[in-house]
mmCIF file of C-alpha atoms in Angstrom:
data_model
loop_
_atom_site.group_PDB
_atom_site.id
_atom_site.type_symbol
_atom_site.label_atom_id
_atom_site.label_comp_id
_atom_site.label_asym_id
_atom_site.label_seq_id
_atom_site.Cartn_x
_atom_site.Cartn_y
_atom_site.Cartn_z
ATOM 1 C CA MET A 1225 73.898 -72.157 -175.901
ATOM 2 C CA ASN A 1226 71.396 -74.326 -177.740
ATOM 3 C CA SER A 1227 73.549 -77.464 -177.483
ATOM 4 C CA ARG A 1228 74.110 -76.777 -173.785
ATOM 5 C CA VAL A 1229 70.369 -76.643 -173.116
ATOM 6 C CA LYS A 1230 69.937 -79.856 -175.093
ATOM 7 C CA SER A 1231 72.613 -81.660 -173.059
ATOM 8 C CA GLU A 1232 71.097 -80.427 -169.785
ATOM 9 C CA SER A 1233 67.671 -81.718 -170.810
ATOM 10 C CA GLN A 1234 69.258 -85.076 -171.706
ATOM 11 C CA ILE A 1235 70.875 -85.241 -168.248
ATOM 12 C CA MET A 1236 67.542 -84.474 -166.563
ATOM 13 C CA GLU A 1237 65.856 -87.128 -168.702
ATOM 14 C CA PHE A 1238 68.554 -89.659 -167.746
ATOM 15 C CA ILE A 1239 68.128 -88.870 -164.028
ATOM 16 C CA ILE A 1240 64.329 -89.191 -164.244
ATOM 17 C CA VAL A 1241 64.491 -92.475 -166.165
ATOM 18 C CA GLY A 1242 67.114 -93.848 -163.766
ATOM 19 C CA GLY A 1243 64.973 -92.913 -160.769
ATOM 20 C CA ILE A 1244 61.932 -94.617 -162.283
ATOM 21 C CA ILE A 1245 63.946 -97.777 -163.027
ATOM 22 C CA LEU A 1246 65.350 -97.860 -159.475
ATOM 23 C CA THR A 1247 61.853 -97.396 -158.043
ATOM 24 C CA VAL A 1248 60.469 -100.227 -160.178
ATOM 25 C CA ILE A 1249 63.328 -102.559 -159.183
ATOM 26 C CA PHE A 1250 62.821 -101.670 -155.501
ATOM 27 C CA LEU A 1251 59.076 -102.329 -155.715
ATOM 28 C CA ILE A 1252 59.616 -105.671 -157.484
ATOM 29 C CA ARG A 1253 62.151 -106.776 -154.846
ATOM 30 C CA PHE A 1254 59.794 -105.643 -152.065
ATOM 31 C CA ILE A 1255 56.858 -107.580 -153.559
ATOM 32 C CA ILE A 1256 58.991 -110.699 -154.083
ATOM 33 C CA GLN A 1257 60.203 -110.547 -150.470
ATOM 34 C CA ARG A 1258 56.630 -110.105 -149.185
ATOM 35 C CA VAL A 1259 55.251 -112.955 -151.312
ATOM 36 C CA PHE A 1260 58.097 -115.476 -151.344
ATOM 37 C CA GLY A 1261 60.303 -114.345 -148.461
ATOM 38 C CA LYS A 1262 60.218 -115.483 -144.874
ATOM 39 C CA PRO A 1263 57.953 -113.411 -142.614
#
């Protein structure tokens, strides 16, 4: 039971971290396109 809760919390942490990383990458690409890309 305890190990199961621990693994579930690790999965949630992985999903949250992955979402943050994807958001950061998307924002960086968006800024680069706005600054350096063609209008």
